[in-house]
């Protein structure tokens, strides 16, 4: 029983992190995009890649976070969050923002653990749908 509660706690924590990241960026989407383009201005990535990514990122974070929070398509939500995290890690290394890297790596580790222990995802919409 404690393993199920522990899984729920971990799932809610990482879900809130992704959901919150997306939620706070949506109202200021243009400003966020402008900031991100500025961050990558000295990287190898062209604006033609950075601009669309900067507009898609908040939606991807919000959707992944919501899926994880609800426990609806949890595996897919965790994998989406993992893919987003890997792209962020790649970008972080390109701009040499080494201070942000540990947080991103912790997110990936957290997502990995949740994927391994997915059978304990009992308090979730997925579990209700399976019945």
Tab-separated table of N, CA and C in Angstrom:
chain	number	residue	atom	x	y	z
A	1	UNK	N	0.820	-1.202	0.000
A	1	UNK	CA	0.000	0.000	0.000
A	1	UNK	C	0.866	1.270	0.000
A	2	UNK	N	1.950	1.267	0.785
A	2	UNK	CA	2.819	2.440	0.837
A	2	UNK	C	3.482	2.704	-0.505
A	3	UNK	N	3.757	1.647	-1.268
A	3	UNK	CA	4.378	1.820	-2.581
A	3	UNK	C	3.437	2.548	-3.538
A	4	UNK	N	2.155	2.274	-3.426
A	4	UNK	CA	1.174	2.955	-4.271
A	4	UNK	C	1.082	4.434	-3.904
A	5	UNK	N	1.106	4.732	-2.611
A	5	UNK	CA	1.067	6.122	-2.162
A	5	UNK	C	2.364	6.841	-2.529
A	6	UNK	N	3.480	6.146	-2.416
A	6	UNK	CA	4.770	6.736	-2.785
A	6	UNK	C	4.790	7.058	-4.281
A	7	UNK	N	4.253	6.147	-5.075
A	7	UNK	CA	4.197	6.389	-6.517
A	7	UNK	C	3.327	7.616	-6.809
A	8	UNK	N	2.171	7.684	-6.165
A	8	UNK	CA	1.276	8.823	-6.359
A	8	UNK	C	1.982	10.133	-6.000
A	9	UNK	N	2.668	10.145	-4.885
A	9	UNK	CA	3.381	11.345	-4.454
A	9	UNK	C	4.425	11.769	-5.489
A	10	UNK	N	5.207	10.816	-5.958
A	10	UNK	CA	6.211	11.120	-6.973
A	10	UNK	C	5.592	11.569	-8.278
A	11	UNK	N	4.524	10.897	-8.683
A	11	UNK	CA	3.842	11.261	-9.928
A	11	UNK	C	3.266	12.665	-9.848
A	12	UNK	N	2.652	12.999	-8.723
A	12	UNK	CA	2.085	14.337	-8.565
A	12	UNK	C	3.170	15.414	-8.544
A	13	UNK	N	4.289	15.116	-7.905
A	13	UNK	CA	5.380	16.098	-7.829
A	13	UNK	C	5.927	16.428	-9.216
A	14	UNK	N	6.254	15.409	-9.988
A	14	UNK	CA	6.825	15.670	-11.316
A	14	UNK	C	5.764	16.227	-12.257
A	15	UNK	N	4.522	15.768	-12.092
A	15	UNK	CA	3.433	16.299	-12.908
A	15	UNK	C	3.219	17.781	-12.665
A	16	UNK	N	3.249	18.175	-11.395
A	16	UNK	CA	3.092	19.599	-11.063
A	16	UNK	C	4.237	20.429	-11.617
A	17	UNK	N	5.434	19.875	-11.601
A	17	UNK	CA	6.581	20.609	-12.136
A	17	UNK	C	6.387	20.901	-13.626
A	18	UNK	N	6.041	19.890	-14.401
A	18	UNK	CA	5.840	20.107	-15.832
A	18	UNK	C	4.619	20.979	-16.099
A	19	UNK	N	3.522	20.692	-15.419
A	19	UNK	CA	2.304	21.482	-15.601
A	19	UNK	C	2.560	22.950	-15.263
A	20	UNK	N	3.226	23.190	-14.146
A	20	UNK	CA	3.526	24.562	-13.725
A	20	UNK	C	4.438	25.293	-14.693
A	21	UNK	N	5.448	24.595	-15.210
A	21	UNK	CA	6.337	25.211	-16.199
A	21	UNK	C	5.540	25.688	-17.410
A	22	UNK	N	4.662	24.831	-17.903
A	22	UNK	CA	3.862	25.206	-19.061
A	22	UNK	C	2.858	26.297	-18.752
A	23	UNK	N	2.195	26.170	-17.612
A	23	UNK	CA	1.132	27.105	-17.240
A	23	UNK	C	1.622	28.543	-17.120
A	24	UNK	N	2.757	28.752	-16.487
A	24	UNK	CA	3.235	30.123	-16.285
A	24	UNK	C	3.788	30.744	-17.562
A	25	UNK	N	4.156	29.910	-18.528
A	25	UNK	CA	4.716	30.432	-19.777
A	25	UNK	C	3.639	30.780	-20.803
A	26	UNK	N	2.490	30.149	-20.713
A	26	UNK	CA	1.448	30.368	-21.724
A	26	UNK	C	0.959	31.817	-21.797
A	27	UNK	N	0.681	32.479	-20.685
A	27	UNK	CA	0.192	33.862	-20.787
A	27	UNK	C	1.223	34.831	-21.363
A	28	UNK	N	2.488	34.478	-21.298
A	28	UNK	CA	3.546	35.359	-21.803
A	28	UNK	C	4.343	34.656	-22.902
A	29	UNK	N	3.629	33.970	-23.784
A	29	UNK	CA	4.243	33.118	-24.790
A	29	UNK	C	5.208	33.881	-25.703
A	30	UNK	N	4.808	35.035	-26.187
A	30	UNK	CA	5.678	35.811	-27.080
A	30	UNK	C	6.930	36.270	-26.340
A	31	UNK	N	6.772	36.722	-25.110
A	31	UNK	CA	7.927	37.145	-24.316
A	31	UNK	C	8.859	35.987	-24.013
A	32	UNK	N	8.277	34.828	-23.719
A	32	UNK	CA	9.083	33.636	-23.466
A	32	UNK	C	9.867	33.257	-24.716
A	33	UNK	N	9.207	33.300	-25.862
A	33	UNK	CA	9.875	32.975	-27.125
A	33	UNK	C	11.017	33.945	-27.397
A	34	UNK	N	10.770	35.209	-27.191
A	34	UNK	CA	11.805	36.229	-27.391
A	34	UNK	C	13.003	35.971	-26.469
A	35	UNK	N	12.729	35.652	-25.215
A	35	UNK	CA	13.799	35.348	-24.255
A	35	UNK	C	14.602	34.128	-24.715
A	36	UNK	N	13.903	33.087	-25.149
A	36	UNK	CA	14.593	31.862	-25.563
A	36	UNK	C	15.454	32.116	-26.803
A	37	UNK	N	14.954	32.869	-27.754
A	37	UNK	CA	15.735	33.201	-28.949
A	37	UNK	C	17.000	33.953	-28.533
A	38	UNK	N	16.868	34.851	-27.569
A	38	UNK	CA	18.042	35.567	-27.058
A	38	UNK	C	19.048	34.630	-26.418
A	39	UNK	N	18.554	33.656	-25.670
A	39	UNK	CA	19.437	32.687	-25.011
A	39	UNK	C	20.234	31.870	-26.034
A	40	UNK	N	19.612	31.573	-27.158
A	40	UNK	CA	20.243	30.714	-28.165
A	40	UNK	C	20.917	31.502	-29.286
A	41	UNK	N	20.995	32.818	-29.137
A	41	UNK	CA	21.555	33.643	-30.212
A	41	UNK	C	23.013	33.307	-30.510
A	42	UNK	N	23.741	32.803	-29.528
A	42	UNK	CA	25.150	32.455	-29.749
A	42	UNK	C	25.368	30.953	-29.923
A	43	UNK	N	24.300	30.214	-30.064
A	43	UNK	CA	24.423	28.762	-30.239
A	43	UNK	C	24.442	28.426	-31.728
A	44	UNK	N	24.594	27.145	-32.010
A	44	UNK	CA	24.589	26.666	-33.386
A	44	UNK	C	23.180	26.573	-33.966
A	45	UNK	N	22.178	26.631	-33.111
A	45	UNK	CA	20.802	26.462	-33.576
A	45	UNK	C	20.289	27.737	-34.245
A	46	UNK	N	19.722	27.603	-35.424
A	46	UNK	CA	19.157	28.783	-36.091
A	46	UNK	C	17.821	29.173	-35.463
A	47	UNK	N	17.494	30.441	-35.599
A	47	UNK	CA	16.205	30.937	-35.090
A	47	UNK	C	15.032	30.148	-35.675
A	48	UNK	N	15.199	29.633	-36.889
A	48	UNK	CA	14.129	28.873	-37.542
A	48	UNK	C	13.770	27.612	-36.763
A	49	UNK	N	14.671	27.120	-35.926
A	49	UNK	CA	14.368	25.982	-35.048
A	49	UNK	C	13.975	26.439	-33.647
A	50	UNK	N	14.626	27.471	-33.161
A	50	UNK	CA	14.399	27.929	-31.788
A	50	UNK	C	13.004	28.527	-31.623
A	51	UNK	N	12.585	29.341	-32.582
A	51	UNK	CA	11.280	30.011	-32.458
A	51	UNK	C	10.132	29.006	-32.377
A	52	UNK	N	10.010	28.046	-33.312
A	52	UNK	CA	8.888	27.094	-33.171
A	52	UNK	C	8.973	26.285	-31.882
A	53	UNK	N	10.191	25.866	-31.513
A	53	UNK	CA	10.344	25.108	-30.278
A	53	UNK	C	9.886	25.926	-29.076
A	54	UNK	N	10.211	27.202	-29.062
A	54	UNK	CA	9.849	28.052	-27.923
A	54	UNK	C	8.343	28.230	-27.796
A	55	UNK	N	7.625	28.115	-28.904
A	55	UNK	CA	6.163	28.214	-28.857
A	55	UNK	C	5.512	26.875	-28.526
A	56	UNK	N	6.151	25.782	-28.916
A	56	UNK	CA	5.606	24.444	-28.655
A	56	UNK	C	5.900	23.986	-27.228
A	57	UNK	N	7.063	24.363	-26.704
A	57	UNK	CA	7.516	23.888	-25.389
A	57	UNK	C	6.490	24.072	-24.273
A	58	UNK	N	5.937	25.267	-24.071
A	58	UNK	CA	4.973	25.414	-22.969
A	58	UNK	C	3.753	24.503	-23.094
A	59	UNK	N	3.275	24.297	-24.318
A	59	UNK	CA	2.130	23.403	-24.526
A	59	UNK	C	2.517	21.957	-24.225
A	60	UNK	N	3.700	21.550	-24.667
A	60	UNK	CA	4.175	20.188	-24.410
A	60	UNK	C	4.341	19.959	-22.908
A	61	UNK	N	4.889	20.939	-22.203
A	61	UNK	CA	5.059	20.818	-20.749
A	61	UNK	C	3.697	20.733	-20.059
A	62	UNK	N	2.774	21.585	-20.479
A	62	UNK	CA	1.439	21.610	-19.877
A	62	UNK	C	0.716	20.285	-20.103
A	63	UNK	N	0.737	19.785	-21.321
A	63	UNK	CA	0.038	18.543	-21.651
A	63	UNK	C	0.676	17.367	-20.918
A	64	UNK	N	2.005	17.265	-20.960
A	64	UNK	CA	2.693	16.169	-20.256
A	64	UNK	C	2.383	16.235	-18.766
A	65	UNK	N	2.441	17.423	-18.198
A	65	UNK	CA	2.148	17.587	-16.778
A	65	UNK	C	0.731	17.191	-16.426
A	66	UNK	N	-0.207	17.572	-17.250
A	66	UNK	CA	-1.614	17.232	-17.004
A	66	UNK	C	-1.834	15.725	-17.097
A	67	UNK	N	-1.229	15.088	-18.091
A	67	UNK	CA	-1.357	13.633	-18.240
A	67	UNK	C	-0.784	12.920	-17.014
A	68	UNK	N	0.371	13.383	-16.561
A	68	UNK	CA	1.020	12.761	-15.405
A	68	UNK	C	0.204	13.022	-14.138
A	69	UNK	N	-0.254	14.244	-13.954
A	69	UNK	CA	-1.059	14.575	-12.768
A	69	UNK	C	-2.313	13.718	-12.673
A	70	UNK	N	-3.010	13.588	-13.774
A	70	UNK	CA	-4.265	12.837	-13.780
A	70	UNK	C	-4.027	11.330	-13.772
A	71	UNK	N	-2.851	10.932	-14.187
A	71	UNK	CA	-2.603	9.506	-14.337
A	71	UNK	C	-3.367	8.970	-15.534
A	72	UNK	N	-3.528	9.808	-16.541
A	72	UNK	CA	-4.229	9.438	-17.769
A	72	UNK	C	-3.193	9.269	-18.876
A	73	UNK	N	-3.078	8.065	-19.413
A	73	UNK	CA	-2.004	7.750	-20.356
A	73	UNK	C	-0.660	8.095	-19.714
A	74	UNK	N	-0.493	7.609	-18.507
A	74	UNK	CA	0.678	7.962	-17.694
A	74	UNK	C	1.984	7.634	-18.412
A	75	UNK	N	2.089	6.449	-18.970
A	75	UNK	CA	3.330	6.061	-19.669
A	75	UNK	C	3.654	7.066	-20.769
A	76	UNK	N	2.670	7.409	-21.576
A	76	UNK	CA	2.881	8.343	-22.672
A	76	UNK	C	3.239	9.739	-22.144
A	77	UNK	N	2.595	10.139	-21.050
A	77	UNK	CA	2.915	11.430	-20.444
A	77	UNK	C	4.345	11.478	-19.929
A	78	UNK	N	4.770	10.391	-19.299
A	78	UNK	CA	6.150	10.317	-18.798
A	78	UNK	C	7.147	10.335	-19.951
A	79	UNK	N	6.822	9.621	-21.026
A	79	UNK	CA	7.714	9.604	-22.187
A	79	UNK	C	7.755	10.960	-22.886
A	80	UNK	N	6.610	11.634	-22.972
A	80	UNK	CA	6.581	12.986	-23.542
A	80	UNK	C	7.437	13.925	-22.700
A	81	UNK	N	7.254	13.867	-21.388
A	81	UNK	CA	8.054	14.713	-20.498
A	81	UNK	C	9.541	14.382	-20.631
A	82	UNK	N	9.853	13.110	-20.800
A	82	UNK	CA	11.242	12.708	-20.993
A	82	UNK	C	11.817	13.250	-22.285
A	83	UNK	N	11.050	13.186	-23.362
A	83	UNK	CA	11.505	13.718	-24.651
A	83	UNK	C	11.734	15.223	-24.564
A	84	UNK	N	10.804	15.919	-23.921
A	84	UNK	CA	10.951	17.370	-23.724
A	84	UNK	C	12.223	17.650	-22.914
A	85	UNK	N	12.425	16.870	-21.863
A	85	UNK	CA	13.608	17.066	-21.015
A	85	UNK	C	14.901	16.832	-21.791
A	86	UNK	N	14.924	15.810	-22.621
A	86	UNK	CA	16.127	15.534	-23.409
A	86	UNK	C	16.424	16.673	-24.387
A	87	UNK	N	15.384	17.235	-24.991
A	87	UNK	CA	15.593	18.384	-25.879
A	87	UNK	C	16.119	19.587	-25.099
A	88	UNK	N	15.580	19.789	-23.903
A	88	UNK	CA	16.054	20.892	-23.068
A	88	UNK	C	17.515	20.681	-22.645
A	89	UNK	N	17.869	19.444	-22.333
A	89	UNK	CA	19.260	19.138	-21.970
A	89	UNK	C	20.189	19.434	-23.145
A	90	UNK	N	19.785	19.031	-24.343
A	90	UNK	CA	20.589	19.312	-25.524
A	90	UNK	C	20.783	20.816	-25.694
A	91	UNK	N	19.699	21.570	-25.589
A	91	UNK	CA	19.794	23.023	-25.710
A	91	UNK	C	20.635	23.645	-24.612
A	92	UNK	N	20.477	23.148	-23.411
A	92	UNK	CA	21.242	23.662	-22.271
A	92	UNK	C	22.735	23.475	-22.479
A	93	UNK	N	23.116	22.328	-23.030
A	93	UNK	CA	24.547	22.101	-23.271
A	93	UNK	C	25.057	22.986	-24.401
A	94	UNK	N	24.228	23.245	-25.408
A	94	UNK	CA	24.666	24.095	-26.517
A	94	UNK	C	24.964	25.520	-26.077
A	95	UNK	N	24.206	26.004	-25.107
A	95	UNK	CA	24.442	27.375	-24.633
A	95	UNK	C	25.289	27.397	-23.363
A	96	UNK	N	25.774	26.230	-22.973
A	96	UNK	CA	26.654	26.080	-21.817
A	96	UNK	C	26.049	26.646	-20.529
A	97	UNK	N	24.767	26.379	-20.333
A	97	UNK	CA	24.072	26.803	-19.117
A	97	UNK	C	24.173	25.668	-18.097
A	98	UNK	N	25.359	25.472	-17.565
A	98	UNK	CA	25.635	24.326	-16.700
A	98	UNK	C	24.861	24.380	-15.390
A	99	UNK	N	24.400	25.547	-14.990
A	99	UNK	CA	23.629	25.667	-13.753
A	99	UNK	C	22.250	25.021	-13.880
A	100	UNK	N	21.681	25.033	-15.074
A	100	UNK	CA	20.337	24.462	-15.288
A	100	UNK	C	20.382	22.946	-15.471
A	101	UNK	N	21.526	22.424	-15.850
A	101	UNK	CA	21.632	21.002	-16.185
A	101	UNK	C	21.271	20.051	-15.043
A	102	UNK	N	21.732	20.280	-13.816
A	102	UNK	CA	21.368	19.338	-12.739
A	102	UNK	C	19.862	19.196	-12.538
A	103	UNK	N	19.133	20.277	-12.614
A	103	UNK	CA	17.682	20.219	-12.452
A	103	UNK	C	17.050	19.386	-13.560
A	104	UNK	N	17.523	19.558	-14.773
A	104	UNK	CA	16.977	18.800	-15.892
A	104	UNK	C	17.308	17.314	-15.760
A	105	UNK	N	18.514	17.015	-15.317
A	105	UNK	CA	18.908	15.616	-15.114
A	105	UNK	C	18.088	14.963	-14.005
A	106	UNK	N	17.787	15.724	-12.963
A	106	UNK	CA	16.951	15.204	-11.874
A	106	UNK	C	15.554	14.897	-12.399
A	107	UNK	N	15.027	15.764	-13.252
A	107	UNK	CA	13.711	15.494	-13.847
A	107	UNK	C	13.732	14.186	-14.635
A	108	UNK	N	14.779	13.969	-15.424
A	108	UNK	CA	14.870	12.733	-16.214
A	108	UNK	C	15.002	11.519	-15.299
A	109	UNK	N	15.786	11.642	-14.242
A	109	UNK	CA	15.925	10.529	-13.295
A	109	UNK	C	14.575	10.219	-12.653
A	110	UNK	N	13.862	11.238	-12.256
A	110	UNK	CA	12.541	11.091	-11.649
A	110	UNK	C	11.582	10.394	-12.611
A	111	UNK	N	11.565	10.843	-13.870
A	111	UNK	CA	10.699	10.245	-14.881
A	111	UNK	C	11.056	8.781	-15.109
A	112	UNK	N	12.350	8.486	-15.117
A	112	UNK	CA	12.818	7.110	-15.321
A	112	UNK	C	12.347	6.193	-14.199
A	113	UNK	N	12.449	6.669	-12.974
A	113	UNK	CA	12.006	5.871	-11.827
A	113	UNK	C	10.501	5.624	-11.908
A	114	UNK	N	9.756	6.646	-12.280
A	114	UNK	CA	8.300	6.477	-12.403
A	114	UNK	C	7.953	5.482	-13.511
A	115	UNK	N	8.702	5.474	-14.577
A	115	UNK	CA	8.460	4.486	-15.635
A	115	UNK	C	8.748	3.073	-15.147
A	116	UNK	N	9.839	2.900	-14.413
A	116	UNK	CA	10.198	1.570	-13.900
A	116	UNK	C	9.117	1.045	-12.956
A	117	UNK	N	8.593	1.917	-12.122
A	117	UNK	CA	7.615	1.509	-11.110
A	117	UNK	C	6.171	1.763	-11.535
A	118	UNK	N	5.937	1.870	-12.826
A	118	UNK	CA	4.591	2.130	-13.347
A	118	UNK	C	3.527	1.157	-12.833
A	119	UNK	N	3.860	-0.108	-12.549
A	119	UNK	CA	2.831	-1.006	-12.004
A	119	UNK	C	2.228	-0.525	-10.670
A	120	UNK	N	2.873	0.388	-9.974
A	120	UNK	CA	2.330	0.918	-8.717
A	120	UNK	C	1.422	2.126	-8.934
A	121	UNK	N	1.133	2.450	-10.187
A	121	UNK	CA	0.307	3.602	-10.526
A	121	UNK	C	-1.175	3.270	-10.338
A	122	UNK	N	-1.557	3.000	-9.091
A	122	UNK	CA	-2.926	2.558	-8.802
A	122	UNK	C	-3.913	3.704	-8.642
A	123	UNK	N	-3.470	4.823	-8.129
A	123	UNK	CA	-4.366	5.959	-7.910
A	123	UNK	C	-4.297	6.872	-9.123
A	124	UNK	N	-4.902	6.401	-10.227
A	124	UNK	CA	-4.796	7.099	-11.501
A	124	UNK	C	-6.004	6.777	-12.362
A	125	UNK	N	-6.291	7.654	-13.289
A	125	UNK	CA	-7.373	7.408	-14.234
A	125	UNK	C	-7.070	6.143	-15.046
A	126	UNK	N	-5.805	5.919	-15.384
A	126	UNK	CA	-5.429	4.698	-16.102
A	126	UNK	C	-5.916	3.445	-15.385
A	127	UNK	N	-5.796	3.442	-14.087
A	127	UNK	CA	-6.193	2.270	-13.276
A	127	UNK	C	-7.712	2.075	-13.327
A	128	UNK	N	-8.441	3.164	-13.318
A	128	UNK	CA	-9.903	3.089	-13.397
A	128	UNK	C	-10.347	2.580	-14.772
A	129	UNK	N	-9.674	3.032	-15.819
A	129	UNK	CA	-10.009	2.624	-17.177
A	129	UNK	C	-9.749	1.128	-17.375
A	130	UNK	N	-8.693	0.607	-16.775
A	130	UNK	CA	-8.332	-0.819	-16.923
A	130	UNK	C	-9.365	-1.747	-16.332
A	131	UNK	N	-10.082	-1.284	-15.315
A	131	UNK	CA	-11.063	-2.157	-14.629
A	131	UNK	C	-12.221	-2.503	-15.483
